[in-house]
């Protein structure tokens, strides 16, 4: 207030781009930016500026997971501690839907199955960005019948979301058309329409959609195990299979153990865990053109959890643990594992250090999440 007791208006905050330290703020990790908001109201306004948020470098910030006690969706930060960076209740969807179930997390976007009431049979599939609150409902699959020209309607069944962090304004969704010889419908966010790919047919060489996939170099990579010789199928955003990558030597029995793929430091990675004594092997595709795989690391998983090797232990107790590597860090040689009973941990393949993330059983497994503030372009 001034000397006459009247409230004076504060000067308006200048645009973020004109501030001399805006460039500095746009280069710090998002988690640090959140801490800076606590300094003062002015800092909160500044650090919440969309122009700065869009430019903040993004990396793995945490995991969506199911809470053990109540089965509700939670978000746990990486590293742990502090208020969750993401409100896992997704309040922007709750305003319309009574039931929201997370089906998939593809880097920065979520695919949710939503119902307007708990008892409703009909559902919407929604793609959303939890950082911006932006969301869109996948439309029905409709196109003209080739024989009579009448519109043919198909349900969206088992949709699979593909998102490339390098192009954060768009996404693609694949939905198998089980009614029509396993054709595939492809939704492109830029057009807002479904197209149909009829070349898949029932050819066993074409992949089935599953969680074992990675979006890299503008292509979806699917680990295809339901064939005699498992492969990694490479699929473009039009749904065309562009190629196949043979699995690394030592991963031939991938269908008999736990295996998956992911990307880290710009390269495709594959891993396999023996189903009996839980030895984990991690490979990296060093040369994409020649399909040259390099064995990056091997580790006895039970030992990471402070237990005896399942291969040497006569007691069957350890064999009841279902160990799994559920994620790899996109920028570091860091992997994440769980025993699906009590413990989640991270393991540094360089330093061989183990960091316990949870020992209570409340946070087991998880879907890795990288925040993005880019606006989606939906046609």
Tab-separated table of C-alpha atoms in Angstrom:
chain	number	residue	atom	x	y	z
A	1	UNK	CA	0.000	0.000	0.000
A	2	UNK	CA	1.089	3.627	-0.498
A	3	UNK	CA	1.200	6.433	2.120
A	4	UNK	CA	-2.522	7.150	1.662
A	5	UNK	CA	-3.474	3.590	2.495
A	6	UNK	CA	-4.470	2.696	-1.034
A	7	UNK	CA	-3.446	-0.582	-2.571
A	8	UNK	CA	-1.071	-0.128	-5.454
A	9	UNK	CA	-0.825	-2.504	-8.357
A	10	UNK	CA	2.344	-4.447	-8.773
A	11	UNK	CA	4.083	-3.998	-12.087
A	12	UNK	CA	3.264	-6.748	-14.533
A	13	UNK	CA	5.794	-9.515	-14.895
A	14	UNK	CA	7.714	-9.108	-18.154
A	15	UNK	CA	7.492	-11.914	-20.696
A	16	UNK	CA	9.793	-14.786	-19.847
A	17	UNK	CA	11.795	-14.309	-23.031
A	18	UNK	CA	12.823	-10.774	-21.970
A	19	UNK	CA	14.174	-11.789	-18.568
A	20	UNK	CA	17.974	-12.059	-18.484
A	21	UNK	CA	17.944	-15.340	-16.545
A	22	UNK	CA	15.086	-16.981	-18.434
A	23	UNK	CA	17.642	-18.714	-20.607
A	24	UNK	CA	19.260	-20.192	-17.501
A	25	UNK	CA	15.947	-21.381	-16.052
A	26	UNK	CA	15.015	-23.030	-19.332
A	27	UNK	CA	18.091	-25.248	-19.040
A	28	UNK	CA	17.564	-26.665	-15.539
A	29	UNK	CA	15.733	-29.971	-14.950
A	30	UNK	CA	11.999	-29.739	-14.355
A	31	UNK	CA	12.335	-31.039	-10.789
A	32	UNK	CA	14.693	-28.126	-9.974
A	33	UNK	CA	12.260	-25.702	-11.557
A	34	UNK	CA	9.568	-27.007	-9.195
A	35	UNK	CA	11.824	-26.295	-6.207
A	36	UNK	CA	12.468	-22.739	-7.405
A	37	UNK	CA	8.704	-22.076	-7.358
A	38	UNK	CA	8.826	-22.261	-3.564
A	39	UNK	CA	11.177	-19.268	-3.268
A	40	UNK	CA	8.494	-16.592	-3.594
A	41	UNK	CA	5.290	-15.721	-5.426
A	42	UNK	CA	7.257	-13.910	-8.102
A	43	UNK	CA	9.453	-16.962	-8.658
A	44	UNK	CA	6.371	-19.182	-8.767
A	45	UNK	CA	4.887	-17.072	-11.554
A	46	UNK	CA	8.175	-16.987	-13.428
A	47	UNK	CA	8.957	-20.706	-13.132
A	48	UNK	CA	5.407	-21.585	-14.211
A	49	UNK	CA	5.694	-19.590	-17.427
A	50	UNK	CA	4.779	-21.852	-20.333
A	51	UNK	CA	7.561	-20.457	-22.514
A	52	UNK	CA	10.110	-21.647	-19.956
A	53	UNK	CA	8.386	-24.953	-19.209
A	54	UNK	CA	8.327	-25.876	-22.891
A	55	UNK	CA	12.105	-25.425	-23.129
A	56	UNK	CA	13.074	-27.201	-19.924
A	57	UNK	CA	15.109	-30.344	-20.714
A	58	UNK	CA	13.041	-33.396	-19.880
A	59	UNK	CA	14.210	-36.725	-18.573
A	60	UNK	CA	12.789	-39.613	-16.612
A	61	UNK	CA	11.010	-38.070	-13.612
A	62	UNK	CA	9.193	-41.006	-12.034
A	63	UNK	CA	6.798	-43.902	-12.446
A	64	UNK	CA	3.061	-44.455	-12.561
A	65	UNK	CA	2.155	-47.546	-10.564
A	66	UNK	CA	-0.623	-49.274	-8.654
A	67	UNK	CA	-0.600	-48.790	-4.890
A	68	UNK	CA	-0.519	-52.100	-3.027
A	69	UNK	CA	-2.985	-51.223	-0.249
A	70	UNK	CA	-5.919	-49.753	-2.194
A	71	UNK	CA	-5.148	-50.559	-5.829
A	72	UNK	CA	-5.282	-46.873	-6.762
A	73	UNK	CA	-3.023	-45.198	-9.301
A	74	UNK	CA	0.007	-43.414	-7.860
A	75	UNK	CA	3.025	-41.517	-9.109
A	76	UNK	CA	6.414	-41.864	-7.417
A	77	UNK	CA	9.219	-39.412	-8.115
A	78	UNK	CA	12.699	-40.366	-9.221
A	79	UNK	CA	14.537	-40.067	-6.931
A	80	UNK	CA	11.911	-40.656	-4.256
A	81	UNK	CA	10.707	-38.108	-1.720
A	82	UNK	CA	8.730	-34.905	-1.872
A	83	UNK	CA	5.293	-34.288	-3.296
A	84	UNK	CA	4.617	-36.230	-6.524
A	85	UNK	CA	5.389	-34.201	-9.640
A	86	UNK	CA	2.213	-35.556	-11.247
A	87	UNK	CA	-1.302	-35.769	-9.817
A	88	UNK	CA	-2.050	-39.416	-10.608
A	89	UNK	CA	-5.792	-38.917	-10.092
A	90	UNK	CA	-5.829	-37.013	-13.413
A	91	UNK	CA	-8.407	-34.436	-12.202
A	92	UNK	CA	-8.887	-32.944	-15.671
A	93	UNK	CA	-10.425	-36.276	-16.759
A	94	UNK	CA	-12.392	-36.809	-13.543
A	95	UNK	CA	-14.513	-33.781	-14.361
A	96	UNK	CA	-16.133	-35.828	-17.113
A	97	UNK	CA	-15.489	-39.467	-16.248
A	98	UNK	CA	-16.298	-41.401	-13.077
A	99	UNK	CA	-13.920	-44.224	-13.990
A	100	UNK	CA	-10.423	-43.644	-15.366
A	101	UNK	CA	-8.097	-46.607	-15.875
A	102	UNK	CA	-4.524	-46.149	-17.085
A	103	UNK	CA	-3.880	-48.601	-19.914
A	104	UNK	CA	-0.479	-47.441	-21.170
A	105	UNK	CA	2.185	-44.787	-20.630
A	106	UNK	CA	4.187	-43.980	-23.739
A	107	UNK	CA	7.000	-41.734	-22.527
A	108	UNK	CA	5.053	-38.482	-21.924
A	109	UNK	CA	1.501	-39.392	-22.910
A	110	UNK	CA	-1.062	-41.625	-21.255
A	111	UNK	CA	-3.683	-43.857	-22.824
A	112	UNK	CA	-6.683	-44.215	-20.516
A	113	UNK	CA	-9.892	-46.237	-20.637
A	114	UNK	CA	-12.673	-43.981	-19.340
A	115	UNK	CA	-16.328	-44.487	-18.408
A	116	UNK	CA	-18.892	-41.849	-17.478
A	117	UNK	CA	-20.202	-44.105	-14.700
A	118	UNK	CA	-18.811	-47.123	-12.878
A	119	UNK	CA	-21.613	-49.305	-14.279
A	120	UNK	CA	-21.361	-48.082	-17.899
A	121	UNK	CA	-20.502	-50.710	-20.513
A	122	UNK	CA	-19.453	-48.192	-23.141
A	123	UNK	CA	-16.077	-46.556	-22.736
A	124	UNK	CA	-13.889	-43.920	-24.350
A	125	UNK	CA	-10.204	-44.294	-25.024
A	126	UNK	CA	-8.459	-41.044	-24.152
A	127	UNK	CA	-4.920	-39.874	-24.911
A	128	UNK	CA	-3.751	-37.191	-22.497
A	129	UNK	CA	-0.749	-35.212	-21.321
A	130	UNK	CA	-0.877	-35.048	-17.488
A	131	UNK	CA	1.498	-32.064	-17.385
A	132	UNK	CA	-0.635	-29.774	-19.551
A	133	UNK	CA	-4.057	-31.332	-18.934
A	134	UNK	CA	-4.587	-31.569	-22.682
A	135	UNK	CA	-6.585	-34.614	-23.783
A	136	UNK	CA	-8.458	-36.015	-26.739
A	137	UNK	CA	-10.952	-38.857	-27.176
A	138	UNK	CA	-10.156	-41.373	-29.897
A	139	UNK	CA	-13.061	-41.247	-32.380
A	140	UNK	CA	-14.918	-44.357	-33.582
A	141	UNK	CA	-13.301	-46.271	-36.428
A	142	UNK	CA	-15.451	-45.585	-39.488
A	143	UNK	CA	-14.917	-45.893	-43.230
A	144	UNK	CA	-16.917	-46.844	-46.304
A	145	UNK	CA	-17.521	-50.505	-47.016
A	146	UNK	CA	-15.808	-51.528	-50.256
A	147	UNK	CA	-18.800	-53.546	-51.455
A	148	UNK	CA	-21.894	-51.413	-50.822
A	149	UNK	CA	-20.352	-48.040	-49.989
A	150	UNK	CA	-22.141	-47.898	-46.643
A	151	UNK	CA	-20.214	-46.740	-43.566
A	152	UNK	CA	-18.620	-49.602	-41.635
A	153	UNK	CA	-18.143	-49.156	-37.907
A	154	UNK	CA	-15.523	-50.871	-35.776
A	155	UNK	CA	-14.846	-50.751	-32.079
A	156	UNK	CA	-11.523	-49.476	-30.825
A	157	UNK	CA	-10.047	-52.681	-29.387
A	158	UNK	CA	-6.730	-53.024	-27.547
A	159	UNK	CA	-5.343	-49.700	-28.816
A	160	UNK	CA	-1.606	-49.177	-28.631
A	161	UNK	CA	-0.147	-45.679	-28.221
A	162	UNK	CA	3.053	-44.646	-29.970
A	163	UNK	CA	4.804	-41.401	-29.049
A	164	UNK	CA	8.207	-40.103	-30.087
A	165	UNK	CA	9.698	-37.599	-27.571
A	166	UNK	CA	11.680	-36.085	-30.439
A	167	UNK	CA	8.376	-34.952	-32.019
A	168	UNK	CA	6.265	-34.194	-28.922
A	169	UNK	CA	3.378	-32.477	-30.713
A	170	UNK	CA	1.987	-35.645	-32.284
A	171	UNK	CA	1.208	-39.267	-31.574
A	172	UNK	CA	-0.060	-42.411	-33.304
A	173	UNK	CA	-2.432	-45.141	-32.115
A	174	UNK	CA	-2.665	-48.661	-33.529
A	175	UNK	CA	-5.858	-50.699	-33.082
A	176	UNK	CA	-6.137	-54.261	-34.440
A	177	UNK	CA	-9.339	-54.968	-36.370
A	178	UNK	CA	-10.029	-58.453	-35.118
A	179	UNK	CA	-13.271	-58.602	-37.103
A	180	UNK	CA	-11.443	-58.231	-40.441
A	181	UNK	CA	-8.644	-60.778	-40.676
A	182	UNK	CA	-6.429	-58.880	-38.260
A	183	UNK	CA	-6.213	-55.703	-40.319
A	184	UNK	CA	-4.940	-52.704	-38.382
A	185	UNK	CA	-6.448	-49.228	-37.966
A	186	UNK	CA	-3.969	-46.371	-37.468
A	187	UNK	CA	-4.914	-43.043	-35.888
A	188	UNK	CA	-2.649	-40.048	-36.593
A	189	UNK	CA	-3.114	-37.088	-34.275
A	190	UNK	CA	-2.257	-34.568	-37.040
A	191	UNK	CA	-5.218	-35.658	-39.140
A	192	UNK	CA	-7.545	-36.735	-36.332
A	193	UNK	CA	-8.650	-39.673	-38.498
A	194	UNK	CA	-8.224	-43.428	-38.681
A	195	UNK	CA	-6.709	-45.112	-41.725
A	196	UNK	CA	-6.630	-48.802	-42.518
A	197	UNK	CA	-3.674	-51.034	-43.223
A	198	UNK	CA	-4.721	-54.301	-44.864
A	199	UNK	CA	-1.263	-55.755	-45.451
A	200	UNK	CA	-0.915	-57.376	-42.044
A	201	UNK	CA	-3.479	-60.100	-42.631
A	202	UNK	CA	-2.717	-63.222	-40.632
A	203	UNK	CA	0.955	-63.302	-41.661
A	204	UNK	CA	2.872	-64.642	-38.674
A	205	UNK	CA	5.793	-62.348	-39.493
A	206	UNK	CA	3.793	-59.304	-38.498
A	207	UNK	CA	3.949	-58.313	-34.835
A	208	UNK	CA	1.217	-58.336	-32.256
A	209	UNK	CA	1.016	-55.204	-30.138
A	210	UNK	CA	2.356	-55.567	-26.622
A	211	UNK	CA	4.157	-53.622	-23.924
A	212	UNK	CA	7.488	-54.875	-25.278
A	213	UNK	CA	8.121	-52.038	-27.689
A	214	UNK	CA	10.225	-48.928	-28.193
A	215	UNK	CA	9.702	-45.822	-30.355
A	216	UNK	CA	13.071	-44.902	-31.874
A	217	UNK	CA	14.149	-43.045	-35.014
A	218	UNK	CA	10.514	-42.411	-35.902
A	219	UNK	CA	9.729	-46.137	-35.927
A	220	UNK	CA	7.952	-48.493	-33.559
A	221	UNK	CA	10.030	-51.529	-32.587
A	222	UNK	CA	7.991	-54.517	-31.405
A	223	UNK	CA	9.469	-57.590	-29.755
A	224	UNK	CA	7.619	-60.348	-31.588
A	225	UNK	CA	7.847	-63.622	-29.651
A	226	UNK	CA	4.835	-65.563	-30.948
A	227	UNK	CA	6.749	-67.129	-33.827
A	228	UNK	CA	9.310	-69.905	-34.223
A	229	UNK	CA	12.243	-67.475	-34.391
A	230	UNK	CA	11.527	-64.353	-32.291
A	231	UNK	CA	12.470	-61.038	-33.895
A	232	UNK	CA	12.124	-57.291	-33.442
A	233	UNK	CA	9.713	-55.971	-36.070
A	234	UNK	CA	10.134	-52.360	-37.216
A	235	UNK	CA	6.865	-50.591	-38.070
A	236	UNK	CA	6.370	-47.045	-39.397
A	237	UNK	CA	3.522	-44.718	-38.432
A	238	UNK	CA	1.525	-45.894	-41.459
A	239	UNK	CA	1.472	-49.403	-40.014
A	240	UNK	CA	3.819	-50.844	-42.635
A	241	UNK	CA	6.413	-53.359	-41.475
A	242	UNK	CA	9.668	-51.825	-42.704
A	243	UNK	CA	12.086	-54.458	-41.526
A	244	UNK	CA	13.136	-57.026	-38.995
A	245	UNK	CA	16.023	-57.078	-36.526
A	246	UNK	CA	17.384	-60.406	-35.340
A	247	UNK	CA	17.699	-60.806	-31.576
A	248	UNK	CA	21.194	-60.796	-30.068
A	249	UNK	CA	23.038	-64.067	-29.625
A	250	UNK	CA	22.067	-65.530	-26.271
A	251	UNK	CA	18.502	-64.251	-26.501
A	252	UNK	CA	17.234	-66.989	-28.800
A	253	UNK	CA	15.117	-68.493	-26.014
A	254	UNK	CA	13.445	-65.143	-25.298
A	255	UNK	CA	9.971	-66.687	-25.347
A	256	UNK	CA	10.867	-69.035	-22.455
A	257	UNK	CA	12.072	-66.318	-20.055
A	258	UNK	CA	11.444	-62.661	-19.347
A	259	UNK	CA	12.539	-60.370	-22.164
A	260	UNK	CA	11.833	-56.876	-23.393
A	261	UNK	CA	13.265	-53.940	-25.327
A	262	UNK	CA	13.668	-50.210	-24.769
A	263	UNK	CA	15.818	-47.264	-25.738
A	264	UNK	CA	18.586	-45.528	-23.847
A	265	UNK	CA	21.054	-42.860	-24.961
A	266	UNK	CA	19.558	-42.935	-28.454
A	267	UNK	CA	20.131	-46.655	-29.002
A	268	UNK	CA	17.934	-49.732	-28.961
A	269	UNK	CA	18.466	-52.054	-25.980
A	270	UNK	CA	17.253	-55.585	-25.346
A	271	UNK	CA	17.315	-57.641	-22.165
A	272	UNK	CA	16.622	-61.201	-21.123
A	273	UNK	CA	16.324	-62.838	-17.693
A	274	UNK	CA	16.674	-66.580	-17.274
A	275	UNK	CA	13.406	-68.015	-15.891
A	276	UNK	CA	15.084	-70.234	-13.274
A	277	UNK	CA	18.238	-68.655	-11.859
A	278	UNK	CA	17.468	-65.035	-12.822
A	279	UNK	CA	20.648	-64.042	-14.584
A	280	UNK	CA	19.980	-60.788	-16.430
A	281	UNK	CA	21.712	-59.916	-19.704
A	282	UNK	CA	21.452	-56.481	-21.324
A	283	UNK	CA	22.478	-55.825	-24.949
A	284	UNK	CA	22.786	-52.611	-26.963
A	285	UNK	CA	22.373	-52.317	-30.736
A	286	UNK	CA	25.613	-50.466	-31.527
A	287	UNK	CA	25.177	-50.464	-35.307
A	288	UNK	CA	21.612	-50.202	-36.542
A	289	UNK	CA	22.483	-50.860	-40.192
A	290	UNK	CA	24.506	-54.033	-39.626
A	291	UNK	CA	22.360	-55.180	-36.677
A	292	UNK	CA	25.456	-55.489	-34.498
A	293	UNK	CA	24.529	-56.207	-30.881
A	294	UNK	CA	26.975	-55.844	-27.983
A	295	UNK	CA	26.505	-57.513	-24.604
A	296	UNK	CA	26.490	-54.536	-22.266
A	297	UNK	CA	26.051	-56.116	-18.849
A	298	UNK	CA	25.326	-59.363	-17.015
A	299	UNK	CA	24.238	-59.562	-13.384
A	300	UNK	CA	22.800	-62.050	-10.897
A	301	UNK	CA	19.481	-60.412	-9.986
A	302	UNK	CA	18.802	-62.101	-6.589
A	303	UNK	CA	22.160	-60.796	-5.327
A	304	UNK	CA	21.046	-57.229	-6.075
A	305	UNK	CA	18.177	-57.829	-3.638
A	306	UNK	CA	20.552	-59.177	-0.978
A	307	UNK	CA	19.527	-62.773	-1.522
A	308	UNK	CA	21.455	-65.876	-2.454
A	309	UNK	CA	21.738	-66.800	-6.078
A	310	UNK	CA	18.727	-68.865	-7.071
A	311	UNK	CA	21.052	-71.192	-9.015
A	312	UNK	CA	23.019	-72.178	-5.891
A	313	UNK	CA	20.301	-71.911	-3.260
A	314	UNK	CA	18.656	-75.208	-2.374
A	315	UNK	CA	15.797	-73.454	-0.620
A	316	UNK	CA	12.845	-72.824	-2.913
A	317	UNK	CA	11.919	-69.591	-1.099
A	318	UNK	CA	13.784	-67.296	-3.478
A	319	UNK	CA	12.205	-68.939	-6.490
A	320	UNK	CA	8.843	-67.572	-5.395
A	321	UNK	CA	10.063	-64.057	-6.222
A	322	UNK	CA	9.161	-63.017	-9.747
A	323	UNK	CA	12.055	-60.742	-10.554
A	324	UNK	CA	11.631	-58.378	-13.466
A	325	UNK	CA	13.527	-55.529	-15.089
A	326	UNK	CA	10.696	-53.098	-15.791
A	327	UNK	CA	12.522	-50.066	-17.210
A	328	UNK	CA	15.792	-48.604	-18.431
A	329	UNK	CA	16.788	-44.956	-18.005
A	330	UNK	CA	16.638	-43.042	-21.315
A	331	UNK	CA	19.911	-41.189	-20.654
A	332	UNK	CA	22.016	-43.267	-18.257
A	333	UNK	CA	23.191	-46.863	-17.788
A	334	UNK	CA	20.606	-47.274	-15.069
A	335	UNK	CA	18.025	-50.066	-14.909
A	336	UNK	CA	15.024	-50.648	-12.638
A	337	UNK	CA	13.997	-54.001	-11.153
A	338	UNK	CA	11.334	-55.424	-8.846
A	339	UNK	CA	10.668	-58.699	-7.019
A	340	UNK	CA	6.881	-58.100	-7.198
A	341	UNK	CA	6.567	-58.679	-3.442
A	342	UNK	CA	8.413	-56.066	-1.414
A	343	UNK	CA	11.192	-54.261	-3.232
A	344	UNK	CA	11.776	-51.910	-6.142
A	345	UNK	CA	15.369	-50.876	-6.813
A	346	UNK	CA	17.604	-49.171	-9.345
A	347	UNK	CA	20.969	-50.540	-10.445
A	348	UNK	CA	23.797	-48.571	-12.054
A	349	UNK	CA	25.495	-50.813	-14.618
A	350	UNK	CA	28.630	-48.642	-14.555
A	351	UNK	CA	29.255	-48.210	-10.823
A	352	UNK	CA	27.299	-51.382	-9.866
A	353	UNK	CA	25.572	-49.395	-7.131
A	354	UNK	CA	22.116	-50.439	-5.907
A	355	UNK	CA	19.572	-47.877	-4.704
A	356	UNK	CA	16.436	-49.064	-2.903
A	357	UNK	CA	13.350	-47.251	-4.168
A	358	UNK	CA	10.733	-49.102	-2.075
A	359	UNK	CA	10.851	-51.883	0.539
A	360	UNK	CA	7.218	-51.858	1.699
A	361	UNK	CA	5.581	-53.433	-1.331
A	362	UNK	CA	3.535	-50.282	-2.023
A	363	UNK	CA	5.542	-49.373	-5.137
A	364	UNK	CA	6.282	-52.404	-7.320
A	365	UNK	CA	7.115	-52.195	-11.000
A	366	UNK	CA	5.979	-49.040	-12.724
A	367	UNK	CA	5.489	-47.219	-16.027
A	368	UNK	CA	8.315	-44.725	-16.695
A	369	UNK	CA	7.216	-41.144	-17.339
A	370	UNK	CA	9.048	-38.222	-18.966
A	371	UNK	CA	7.211	-34.874	-18.564
A	372	UNK	CA	6.480	-32.805	-21.653
A	373	UNK	CA	4.871	-29.385	-21.955
A	374	UNK	CA	4.511	-29.389	-25.726
A	375	UNK	CA	1.035	-28.746	-27.099
A	376	UNK	CA	-0.472	-31.672	-28.992
A	377	UNK	CA	-1.581	-31.029	-32.545
A	378	UNK	CA	-4.859	-32.868	-33.088
A	379	UNK	CA	-6.650	-32.564	-36.408
